[in-house]
CSV table of N, CA and C in Angstrom, one decimal:
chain,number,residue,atom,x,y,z
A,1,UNK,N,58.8,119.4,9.6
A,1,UNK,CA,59.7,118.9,8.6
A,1,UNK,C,61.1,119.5,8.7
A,2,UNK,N,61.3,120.3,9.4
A,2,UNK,CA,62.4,121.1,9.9
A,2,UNK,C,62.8,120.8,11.3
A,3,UNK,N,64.3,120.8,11.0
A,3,UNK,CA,65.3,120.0,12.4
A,3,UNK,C,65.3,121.3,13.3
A,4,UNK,N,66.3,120.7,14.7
A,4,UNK,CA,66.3,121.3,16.0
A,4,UNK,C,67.3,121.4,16.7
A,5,UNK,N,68.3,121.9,17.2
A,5,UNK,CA,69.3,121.7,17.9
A,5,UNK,C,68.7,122.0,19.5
A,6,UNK,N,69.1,121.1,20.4
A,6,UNK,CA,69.2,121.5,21.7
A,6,UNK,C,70.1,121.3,22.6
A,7,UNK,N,70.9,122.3,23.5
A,7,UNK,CA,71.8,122.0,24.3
A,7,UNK,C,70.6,121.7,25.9
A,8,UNK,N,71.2,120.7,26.7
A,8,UNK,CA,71.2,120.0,27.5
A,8,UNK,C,71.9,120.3,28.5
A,9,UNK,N,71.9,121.7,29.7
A,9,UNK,CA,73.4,122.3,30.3
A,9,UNK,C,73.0,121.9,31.4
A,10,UNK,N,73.8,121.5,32.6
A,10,UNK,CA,73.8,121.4,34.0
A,10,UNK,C,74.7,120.7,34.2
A,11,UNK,N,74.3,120.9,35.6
A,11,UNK,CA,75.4,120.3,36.8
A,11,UNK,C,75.7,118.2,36.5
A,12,UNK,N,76.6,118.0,37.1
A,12,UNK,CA,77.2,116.3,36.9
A,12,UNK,C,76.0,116.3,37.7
A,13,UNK,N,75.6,115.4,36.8
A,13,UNK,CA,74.5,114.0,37.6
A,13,UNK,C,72.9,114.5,37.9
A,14,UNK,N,72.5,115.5,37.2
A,14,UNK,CA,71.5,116.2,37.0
A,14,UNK,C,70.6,115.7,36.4
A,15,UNK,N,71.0,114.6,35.3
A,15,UNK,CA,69.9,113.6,34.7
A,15,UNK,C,69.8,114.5,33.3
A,16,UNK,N,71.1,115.1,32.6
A,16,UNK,CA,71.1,115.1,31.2
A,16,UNK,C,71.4,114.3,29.7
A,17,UNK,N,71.9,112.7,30.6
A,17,UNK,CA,71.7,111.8,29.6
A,17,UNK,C,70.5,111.1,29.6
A,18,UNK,N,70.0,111.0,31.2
A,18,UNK,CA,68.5,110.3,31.0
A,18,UNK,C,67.9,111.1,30.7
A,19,UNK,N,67.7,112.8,30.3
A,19,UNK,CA,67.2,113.3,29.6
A,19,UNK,C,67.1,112.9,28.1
A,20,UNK,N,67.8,113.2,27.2
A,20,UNK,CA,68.4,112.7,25.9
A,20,UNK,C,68.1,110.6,25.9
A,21,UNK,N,67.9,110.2,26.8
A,21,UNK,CA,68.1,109.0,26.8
A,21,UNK,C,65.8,108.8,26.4
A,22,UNK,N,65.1,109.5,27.0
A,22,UNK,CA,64.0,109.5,27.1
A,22,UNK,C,64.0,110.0,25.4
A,23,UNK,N,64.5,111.6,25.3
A,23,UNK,CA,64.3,111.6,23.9
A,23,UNK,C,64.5,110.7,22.5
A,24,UNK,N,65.5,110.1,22.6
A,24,UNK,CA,65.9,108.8,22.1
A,24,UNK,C,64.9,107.5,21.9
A,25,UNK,N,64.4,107.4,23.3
A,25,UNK,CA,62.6,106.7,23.1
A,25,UNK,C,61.5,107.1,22.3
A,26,UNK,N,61.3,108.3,22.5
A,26,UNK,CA,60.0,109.1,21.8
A,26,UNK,C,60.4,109.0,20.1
A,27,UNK,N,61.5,109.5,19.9
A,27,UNK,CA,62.3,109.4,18.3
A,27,UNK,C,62.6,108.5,17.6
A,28,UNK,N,62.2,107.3,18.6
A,28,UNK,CA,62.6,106.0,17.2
A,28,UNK,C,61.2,105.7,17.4
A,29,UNK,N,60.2,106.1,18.5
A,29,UNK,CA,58.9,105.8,18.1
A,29,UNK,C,58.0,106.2,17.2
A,30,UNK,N,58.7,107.6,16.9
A,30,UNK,CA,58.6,108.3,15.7
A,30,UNK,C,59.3,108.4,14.4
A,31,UNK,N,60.3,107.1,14.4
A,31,UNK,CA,60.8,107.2,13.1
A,31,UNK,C,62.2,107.3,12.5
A,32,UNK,N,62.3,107.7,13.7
A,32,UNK,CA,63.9,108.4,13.9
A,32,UNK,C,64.8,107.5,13.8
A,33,UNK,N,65.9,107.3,13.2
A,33,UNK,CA,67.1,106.7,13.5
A,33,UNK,C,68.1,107.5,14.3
A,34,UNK,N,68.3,107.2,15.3
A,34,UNK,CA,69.0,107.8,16.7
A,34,UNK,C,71.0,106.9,16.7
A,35,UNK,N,71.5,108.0,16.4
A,35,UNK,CA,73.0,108.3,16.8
A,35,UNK,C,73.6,108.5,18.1
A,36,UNK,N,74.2,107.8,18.7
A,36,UNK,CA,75.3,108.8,20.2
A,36,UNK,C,76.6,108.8,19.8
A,37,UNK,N,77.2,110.0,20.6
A,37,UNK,CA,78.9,110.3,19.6
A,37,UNK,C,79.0,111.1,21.6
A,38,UNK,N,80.2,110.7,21.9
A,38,UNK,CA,80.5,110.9,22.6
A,38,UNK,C,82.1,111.6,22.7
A,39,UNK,N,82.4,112.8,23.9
A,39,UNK,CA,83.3,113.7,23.9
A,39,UNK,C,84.0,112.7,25.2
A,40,UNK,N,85.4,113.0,25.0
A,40,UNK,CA,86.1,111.7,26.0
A,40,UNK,C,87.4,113.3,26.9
A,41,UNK,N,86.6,112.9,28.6
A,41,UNK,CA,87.3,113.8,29.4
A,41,UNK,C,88.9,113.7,29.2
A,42,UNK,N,89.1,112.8,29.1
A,42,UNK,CA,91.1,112.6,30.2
A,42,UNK,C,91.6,113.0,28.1
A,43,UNK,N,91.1,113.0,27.0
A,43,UNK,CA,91.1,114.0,25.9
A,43,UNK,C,92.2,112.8,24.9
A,44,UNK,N,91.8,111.1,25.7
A,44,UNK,CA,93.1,110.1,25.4
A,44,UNK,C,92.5,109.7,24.1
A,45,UNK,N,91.5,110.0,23.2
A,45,UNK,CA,90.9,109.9,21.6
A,45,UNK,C,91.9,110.8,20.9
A,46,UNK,N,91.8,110.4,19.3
A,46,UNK,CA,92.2,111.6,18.9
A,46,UNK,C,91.0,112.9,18.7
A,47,UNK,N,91.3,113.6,17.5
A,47,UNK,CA,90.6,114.9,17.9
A,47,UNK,C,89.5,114.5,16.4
A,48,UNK,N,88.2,114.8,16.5
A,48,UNK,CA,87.4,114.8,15.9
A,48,UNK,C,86.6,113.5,16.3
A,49,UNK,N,86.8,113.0,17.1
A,49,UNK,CA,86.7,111.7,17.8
A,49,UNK,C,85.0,111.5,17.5
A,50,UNK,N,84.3,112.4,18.1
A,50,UNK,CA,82.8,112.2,17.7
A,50,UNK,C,82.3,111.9,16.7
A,51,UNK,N,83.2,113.0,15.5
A,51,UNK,CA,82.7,112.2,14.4
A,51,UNK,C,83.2,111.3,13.5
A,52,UNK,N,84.1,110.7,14.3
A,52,UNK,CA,84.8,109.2,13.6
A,52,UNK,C,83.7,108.3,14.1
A,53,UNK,N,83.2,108.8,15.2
A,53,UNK,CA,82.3,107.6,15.6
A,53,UNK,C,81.3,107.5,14.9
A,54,UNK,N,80.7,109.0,14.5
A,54,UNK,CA,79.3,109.1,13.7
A,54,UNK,C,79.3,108.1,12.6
A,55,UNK,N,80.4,108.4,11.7
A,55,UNK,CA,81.4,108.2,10.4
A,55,UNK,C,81.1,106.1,10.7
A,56,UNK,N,81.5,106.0,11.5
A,56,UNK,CA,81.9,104.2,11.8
A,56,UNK,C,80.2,104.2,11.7
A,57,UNK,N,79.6,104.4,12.5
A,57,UNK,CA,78.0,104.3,13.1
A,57,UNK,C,77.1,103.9,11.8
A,58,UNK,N,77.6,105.1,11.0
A,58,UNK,CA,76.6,104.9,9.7
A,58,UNK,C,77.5,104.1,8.7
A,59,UNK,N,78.8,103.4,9.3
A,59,UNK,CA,79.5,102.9,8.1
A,59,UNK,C,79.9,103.8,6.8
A,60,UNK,N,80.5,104.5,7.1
A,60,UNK,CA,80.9,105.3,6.4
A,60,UNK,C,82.1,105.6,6.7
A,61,UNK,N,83.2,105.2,6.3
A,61,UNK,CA,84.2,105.5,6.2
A,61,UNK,C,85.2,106.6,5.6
A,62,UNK,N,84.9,107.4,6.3
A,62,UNK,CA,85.7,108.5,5.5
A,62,UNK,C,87.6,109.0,5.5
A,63,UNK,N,88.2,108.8,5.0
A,63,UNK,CA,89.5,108.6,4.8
A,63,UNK,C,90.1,109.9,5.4
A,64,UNK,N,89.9,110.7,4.7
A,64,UNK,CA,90.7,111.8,5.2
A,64,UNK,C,90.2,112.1,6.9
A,65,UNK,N,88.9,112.0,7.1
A,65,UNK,CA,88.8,112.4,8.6
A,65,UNK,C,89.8,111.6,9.6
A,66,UNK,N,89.9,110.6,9.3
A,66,UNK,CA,90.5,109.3,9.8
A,66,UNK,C,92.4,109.8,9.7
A,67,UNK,N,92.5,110.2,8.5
A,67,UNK,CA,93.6,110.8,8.8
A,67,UNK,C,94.3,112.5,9.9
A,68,UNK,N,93.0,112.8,9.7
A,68,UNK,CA,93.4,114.5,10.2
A,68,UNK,C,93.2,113.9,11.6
A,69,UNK,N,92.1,112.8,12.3
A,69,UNK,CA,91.9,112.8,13.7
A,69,UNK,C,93.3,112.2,14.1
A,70,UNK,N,94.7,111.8,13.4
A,70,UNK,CA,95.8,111.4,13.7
A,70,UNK,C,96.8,112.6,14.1
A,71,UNK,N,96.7,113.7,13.9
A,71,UNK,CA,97.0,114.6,13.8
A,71,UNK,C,96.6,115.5,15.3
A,72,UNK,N,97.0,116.3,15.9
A,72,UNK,CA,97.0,117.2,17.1
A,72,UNK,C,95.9,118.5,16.7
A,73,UNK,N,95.3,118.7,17.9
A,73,UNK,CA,93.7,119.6,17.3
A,73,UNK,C,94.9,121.2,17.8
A,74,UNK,N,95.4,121.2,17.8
A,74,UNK,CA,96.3,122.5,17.8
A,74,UNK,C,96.8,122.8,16.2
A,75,UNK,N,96.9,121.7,15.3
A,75,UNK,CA,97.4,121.6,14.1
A,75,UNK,C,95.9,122.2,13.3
A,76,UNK,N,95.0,121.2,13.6
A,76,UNK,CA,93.8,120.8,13.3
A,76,UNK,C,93.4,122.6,13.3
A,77,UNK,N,93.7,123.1,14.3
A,77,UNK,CA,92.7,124.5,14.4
A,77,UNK,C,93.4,125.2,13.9
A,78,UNK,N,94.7,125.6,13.6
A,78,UNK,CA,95.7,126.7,13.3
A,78,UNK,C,95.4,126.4,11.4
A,79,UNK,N,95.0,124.9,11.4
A,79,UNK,CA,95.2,124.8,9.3
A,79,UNK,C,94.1,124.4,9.2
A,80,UNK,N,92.8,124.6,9.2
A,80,UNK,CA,91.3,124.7,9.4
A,80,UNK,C,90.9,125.3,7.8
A,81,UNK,N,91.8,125.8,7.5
A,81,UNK,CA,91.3,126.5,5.7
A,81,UNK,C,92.2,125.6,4.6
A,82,UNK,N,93.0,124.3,5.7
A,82,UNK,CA,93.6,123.6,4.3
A,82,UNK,C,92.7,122.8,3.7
A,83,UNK,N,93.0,122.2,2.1
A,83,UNK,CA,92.2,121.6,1.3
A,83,UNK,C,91.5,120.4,2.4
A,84,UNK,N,92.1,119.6,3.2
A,84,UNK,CA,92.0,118.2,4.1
A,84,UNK,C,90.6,118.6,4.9
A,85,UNK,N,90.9,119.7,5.8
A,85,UNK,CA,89.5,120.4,6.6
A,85,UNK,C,88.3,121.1,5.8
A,86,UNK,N,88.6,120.9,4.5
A,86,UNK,CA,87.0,121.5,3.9
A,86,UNK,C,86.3,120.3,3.8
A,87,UNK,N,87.4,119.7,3.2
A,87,UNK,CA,86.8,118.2,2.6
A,87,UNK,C,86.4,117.3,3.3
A,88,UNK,N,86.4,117.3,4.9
A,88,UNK,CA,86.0,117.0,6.1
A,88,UNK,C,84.6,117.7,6.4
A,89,UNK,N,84.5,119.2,6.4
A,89,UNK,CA,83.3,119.9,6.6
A,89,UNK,C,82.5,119.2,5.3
A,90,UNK,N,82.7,119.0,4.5
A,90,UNK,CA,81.3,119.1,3.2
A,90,UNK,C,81.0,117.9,3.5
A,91,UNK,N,82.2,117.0,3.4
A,91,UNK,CA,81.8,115.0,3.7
A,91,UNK,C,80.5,114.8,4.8
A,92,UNK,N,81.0,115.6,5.6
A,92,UNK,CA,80.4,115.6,7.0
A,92,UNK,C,79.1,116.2,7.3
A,93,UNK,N,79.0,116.9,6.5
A,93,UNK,CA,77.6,117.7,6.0
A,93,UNK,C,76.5,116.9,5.1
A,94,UNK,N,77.3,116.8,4.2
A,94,UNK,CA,76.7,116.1,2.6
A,94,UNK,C,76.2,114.7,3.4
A,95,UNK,N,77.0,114.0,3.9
A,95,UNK,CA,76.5,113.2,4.9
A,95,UNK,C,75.2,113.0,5.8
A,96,UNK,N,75.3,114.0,6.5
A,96,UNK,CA,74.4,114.0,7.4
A,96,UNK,C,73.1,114.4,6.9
A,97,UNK,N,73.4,115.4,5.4
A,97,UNK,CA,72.1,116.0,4.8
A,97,UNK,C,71.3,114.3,3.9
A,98,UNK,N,72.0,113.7,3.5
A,98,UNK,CA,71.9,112.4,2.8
A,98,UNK,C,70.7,111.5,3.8
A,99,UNK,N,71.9,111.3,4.9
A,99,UNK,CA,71.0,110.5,6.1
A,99,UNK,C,69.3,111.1,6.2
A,100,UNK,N,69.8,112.4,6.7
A,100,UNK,CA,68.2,113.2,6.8
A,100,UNK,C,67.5,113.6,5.9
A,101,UNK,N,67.5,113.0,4.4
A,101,UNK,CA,66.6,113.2,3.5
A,101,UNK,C,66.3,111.5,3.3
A,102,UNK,N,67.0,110.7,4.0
A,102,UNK,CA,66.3,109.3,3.6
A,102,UNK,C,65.7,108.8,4.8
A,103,UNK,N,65.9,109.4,6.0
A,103,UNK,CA,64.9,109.0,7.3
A,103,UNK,C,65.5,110.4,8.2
A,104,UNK,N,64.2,110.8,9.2
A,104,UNK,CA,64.8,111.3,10.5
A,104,UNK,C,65.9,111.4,11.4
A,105,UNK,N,66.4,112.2,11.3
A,105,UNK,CA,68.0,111.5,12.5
A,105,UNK,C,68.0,112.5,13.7
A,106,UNK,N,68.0,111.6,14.6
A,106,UNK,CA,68.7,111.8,16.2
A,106,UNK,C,70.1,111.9,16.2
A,107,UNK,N,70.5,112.9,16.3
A,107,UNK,CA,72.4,112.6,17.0
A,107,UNK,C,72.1,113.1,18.6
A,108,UNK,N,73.1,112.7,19.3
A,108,UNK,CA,72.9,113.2,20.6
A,108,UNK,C,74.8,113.0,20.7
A,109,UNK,N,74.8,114.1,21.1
A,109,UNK,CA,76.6,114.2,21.3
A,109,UNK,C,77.0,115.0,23.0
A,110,UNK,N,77.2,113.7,23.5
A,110,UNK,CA,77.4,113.6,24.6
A,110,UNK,C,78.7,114.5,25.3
A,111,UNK,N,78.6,115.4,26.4
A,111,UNK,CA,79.8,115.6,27.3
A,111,UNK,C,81.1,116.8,25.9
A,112,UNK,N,79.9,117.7,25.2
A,112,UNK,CA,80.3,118.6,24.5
A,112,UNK,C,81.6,119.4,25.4
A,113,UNK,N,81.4,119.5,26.9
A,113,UNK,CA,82.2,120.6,27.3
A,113,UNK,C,83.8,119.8,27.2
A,114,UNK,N,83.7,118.5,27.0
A,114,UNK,CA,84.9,118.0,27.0
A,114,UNK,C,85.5,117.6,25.3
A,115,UNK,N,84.8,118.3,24.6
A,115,UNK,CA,85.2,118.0,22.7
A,115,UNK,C,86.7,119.0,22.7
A,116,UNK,N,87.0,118.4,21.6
A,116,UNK,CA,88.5,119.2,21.0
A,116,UNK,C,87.9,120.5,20.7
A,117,UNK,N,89.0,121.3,20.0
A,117,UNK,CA,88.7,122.2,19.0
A,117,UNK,C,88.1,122.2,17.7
A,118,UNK,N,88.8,121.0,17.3
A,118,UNK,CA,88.2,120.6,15.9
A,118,UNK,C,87.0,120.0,15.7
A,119,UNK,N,86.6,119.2,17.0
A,119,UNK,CA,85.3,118.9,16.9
A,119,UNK,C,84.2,119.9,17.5
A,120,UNK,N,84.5,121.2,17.8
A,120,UNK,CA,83.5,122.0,17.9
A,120,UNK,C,83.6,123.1,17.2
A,121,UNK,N,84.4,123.0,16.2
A,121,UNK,CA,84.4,123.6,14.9
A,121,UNK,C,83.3,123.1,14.1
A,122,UNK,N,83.6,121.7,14.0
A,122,UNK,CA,83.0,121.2,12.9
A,122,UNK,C,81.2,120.8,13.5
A,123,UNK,N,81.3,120.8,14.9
A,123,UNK,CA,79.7,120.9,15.4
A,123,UNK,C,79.2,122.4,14.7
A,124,UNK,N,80.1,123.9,15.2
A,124,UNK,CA,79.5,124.6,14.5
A,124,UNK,C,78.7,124.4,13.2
A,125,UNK,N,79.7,124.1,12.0
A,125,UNK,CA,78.9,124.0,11.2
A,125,UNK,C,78.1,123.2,11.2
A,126,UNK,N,78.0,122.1,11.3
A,126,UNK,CA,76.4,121.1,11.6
A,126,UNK,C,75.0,121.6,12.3
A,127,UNK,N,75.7,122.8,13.1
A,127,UNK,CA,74.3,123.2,13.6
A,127,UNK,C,73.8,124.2,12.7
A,128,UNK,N,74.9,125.1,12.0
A,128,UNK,CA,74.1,125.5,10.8
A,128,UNK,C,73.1,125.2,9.8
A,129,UNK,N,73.2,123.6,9.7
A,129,UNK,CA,72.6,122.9,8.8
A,129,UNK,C,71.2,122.5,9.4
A,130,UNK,N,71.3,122.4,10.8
A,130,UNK,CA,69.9,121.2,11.2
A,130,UNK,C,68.5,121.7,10.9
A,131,UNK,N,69.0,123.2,11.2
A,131,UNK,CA,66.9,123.7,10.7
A,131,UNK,C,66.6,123.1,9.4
A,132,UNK,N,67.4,122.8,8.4
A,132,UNK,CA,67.0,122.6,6.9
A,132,UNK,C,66.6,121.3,6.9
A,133,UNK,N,66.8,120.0,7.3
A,133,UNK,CA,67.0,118.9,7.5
A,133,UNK,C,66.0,117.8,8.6
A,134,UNK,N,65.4,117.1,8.3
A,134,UNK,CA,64.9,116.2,9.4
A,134,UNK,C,65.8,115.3,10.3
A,135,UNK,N,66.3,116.5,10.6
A,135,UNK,CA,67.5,116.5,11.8
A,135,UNK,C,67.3,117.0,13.1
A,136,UNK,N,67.4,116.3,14.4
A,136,UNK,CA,67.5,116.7,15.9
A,136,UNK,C,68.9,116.6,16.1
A,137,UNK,N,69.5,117.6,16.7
A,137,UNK,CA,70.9,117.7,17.3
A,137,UNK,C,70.9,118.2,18.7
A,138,UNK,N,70.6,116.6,19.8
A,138,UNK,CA,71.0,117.2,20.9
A,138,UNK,C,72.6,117.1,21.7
A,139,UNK,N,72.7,118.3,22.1
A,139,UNK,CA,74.3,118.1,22.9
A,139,UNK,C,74.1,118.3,24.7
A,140,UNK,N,75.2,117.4,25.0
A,140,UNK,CA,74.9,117.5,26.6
A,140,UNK,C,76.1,118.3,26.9
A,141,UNK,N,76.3,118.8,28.3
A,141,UNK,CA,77.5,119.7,28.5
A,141,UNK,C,77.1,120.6,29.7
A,142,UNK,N,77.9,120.6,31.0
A,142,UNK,CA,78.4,120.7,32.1
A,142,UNK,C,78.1,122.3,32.1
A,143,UNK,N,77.4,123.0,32.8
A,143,UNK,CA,77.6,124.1,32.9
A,143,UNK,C,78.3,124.4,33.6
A,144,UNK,N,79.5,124.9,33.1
A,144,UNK,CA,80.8,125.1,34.2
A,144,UNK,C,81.9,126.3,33.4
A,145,UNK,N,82.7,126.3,34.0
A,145,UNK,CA,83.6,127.7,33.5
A,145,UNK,C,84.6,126.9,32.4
A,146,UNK,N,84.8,127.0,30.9
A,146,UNK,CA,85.9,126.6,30.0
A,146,UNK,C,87.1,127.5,29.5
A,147,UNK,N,88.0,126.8,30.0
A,147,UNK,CA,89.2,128.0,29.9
A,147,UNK,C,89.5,127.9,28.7
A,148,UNK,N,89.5,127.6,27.3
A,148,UNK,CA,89.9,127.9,26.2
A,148,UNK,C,88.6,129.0,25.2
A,149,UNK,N,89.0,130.0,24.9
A,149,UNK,CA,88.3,131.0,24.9
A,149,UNK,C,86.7,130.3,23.4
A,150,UNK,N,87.6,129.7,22.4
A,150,UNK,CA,86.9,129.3,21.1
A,150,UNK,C,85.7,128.3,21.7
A,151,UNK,N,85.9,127.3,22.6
A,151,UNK,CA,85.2,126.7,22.7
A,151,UNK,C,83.9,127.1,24.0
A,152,UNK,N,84.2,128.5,24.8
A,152,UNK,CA,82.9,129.4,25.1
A,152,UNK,C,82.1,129.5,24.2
A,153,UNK,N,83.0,130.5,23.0
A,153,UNK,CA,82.1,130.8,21.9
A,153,UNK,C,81.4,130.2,21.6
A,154,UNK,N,81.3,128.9,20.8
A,154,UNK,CA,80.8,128.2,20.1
A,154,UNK,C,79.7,127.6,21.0
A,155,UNK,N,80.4,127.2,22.4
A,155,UNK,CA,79.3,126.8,23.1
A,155,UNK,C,77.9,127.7,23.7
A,156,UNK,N,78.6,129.1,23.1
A,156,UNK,CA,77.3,130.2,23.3
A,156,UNK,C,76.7,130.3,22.2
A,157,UNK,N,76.8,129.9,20.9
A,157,UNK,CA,76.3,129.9,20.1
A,157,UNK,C,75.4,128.8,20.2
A,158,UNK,N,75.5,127.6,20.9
A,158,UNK,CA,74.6,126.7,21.6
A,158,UNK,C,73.9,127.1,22.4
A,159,UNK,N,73.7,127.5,23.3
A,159,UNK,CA,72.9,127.8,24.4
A,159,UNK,C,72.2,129.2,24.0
A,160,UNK,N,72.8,129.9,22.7
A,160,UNK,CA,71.9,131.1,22.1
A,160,UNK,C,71.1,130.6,21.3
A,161,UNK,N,71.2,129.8,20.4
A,161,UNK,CA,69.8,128.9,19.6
A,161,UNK,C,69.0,128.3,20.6
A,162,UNK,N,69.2,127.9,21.6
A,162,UNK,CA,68.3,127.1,22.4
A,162,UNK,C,67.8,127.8,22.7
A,163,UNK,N,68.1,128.9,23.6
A,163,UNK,CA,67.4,130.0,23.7
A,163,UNK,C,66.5,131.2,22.8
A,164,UNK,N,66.8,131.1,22.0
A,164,UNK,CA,65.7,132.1,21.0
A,164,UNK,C,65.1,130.9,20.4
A,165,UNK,N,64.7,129.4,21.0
A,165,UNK,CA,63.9,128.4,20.6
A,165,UNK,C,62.8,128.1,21.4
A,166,UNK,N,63.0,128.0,22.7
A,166,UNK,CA,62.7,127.7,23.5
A,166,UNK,C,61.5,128.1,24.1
C-alpha cells in the first residue's frame, strides 16, 4: 500500500524507456493509472515544464504554475521561498496525494538529466511524498557528468533511495 520511487540511469539507447514502458504494462494491469511528463534537451519549454504537463494530463489546471513556468528557472530558483513557489509545492503535492488516494498512480518522468532547476526542486519534494501514497515514481536519466552543481544533488538523492531500495 506504500509508493516507490525509482531512478532508471544509463547510457543513450540502453533501453530505459522500454524499461519504464514494460512497467507501464504491468501497472495498468494492476490498476494503476500511468502518467509520462517529459524533460525537453535543447531546454526550448518553459521551466517546470513536466509538471505543466502532469497538471494538463489530469486536467487540472493550475494558474499560478502556468504563470511562474513563464518566468526564467534562474528567477524560479533564486525566489523559491516566495508566496507563488509554496503555492506550487502544496498544489502539486495535494494533487498528487488526491490522485493516489482515489486510484494507484504511475508517473514516469522522462530524460530527468535534462529538467530545469525548478523542476528538480519540485521532483525533490514529490519524492518525499511517494512512500506514503499509492504512488510509483519512475525517472529516467543519462548517467553522465551535470555541470550545474544543485541538480547532481538532487539527482543523488535519486540514485541514493534507489539504492538503499533495491
Amino acid at each position: 500500500n506504500h509508493g516507490a520511487d525509482r531512478a532508471v540511469i544509463g547510457e543513450p539507447g540502453i533501453g530505459k524507456t522500454r524499461l519504464a514502458e514494460a512497467l507501464e504494462y504491468r501497472a495498468q494491469h494492476d490498476g494503476f493509472a500511468v502518467t509520462w511528463c517529459h524533460c525537453h534537451r535543447l531546454h526550448d519549454v518553459p521551466v517546470l515544464w513536466p509538471f505543466v504537463k502532469l497538471m494538463r494530463a489530469w486536467d487540472h489546471e493550475l494558474d499560478v504554475l502556468e504563470e511562474l513556468a513563464a518566468v526564467s528557472s534562474d528567477w524560479v530558483w533564486k525566489n523559491h521561498g516566495n508566496p507563488a513557489w509554496r503555492t506550487i509545492v502544496l498544489s502539486v503535492l495535494e494533487l498528487i496525494e488526491t490522485r493516489a488516494a482515489e486510484r494507484p498512480q504511475l508517473i514516469v518522468l522522462e530524460d530527468v538529466h535534462w529538467a530545469d532547476g525548478a523542476t528538480l526542486q519540485l521532483l525533490s519534494h514529490v519524492l518525499s511524498i511517494v512512500n506514503q501514497h499509492k504512488l510509483f515514481l519512475v525517472i529516467t536519466l543519462r548517467d553522465e557528468p551535470l555541470e550545474d552543481a544543485q541538480r547532481r544533488r538532487i539527482l543523488e538523492i535519486g540514485r541514493a533511495s534507489c539504492r538503499e531500495r533495491v
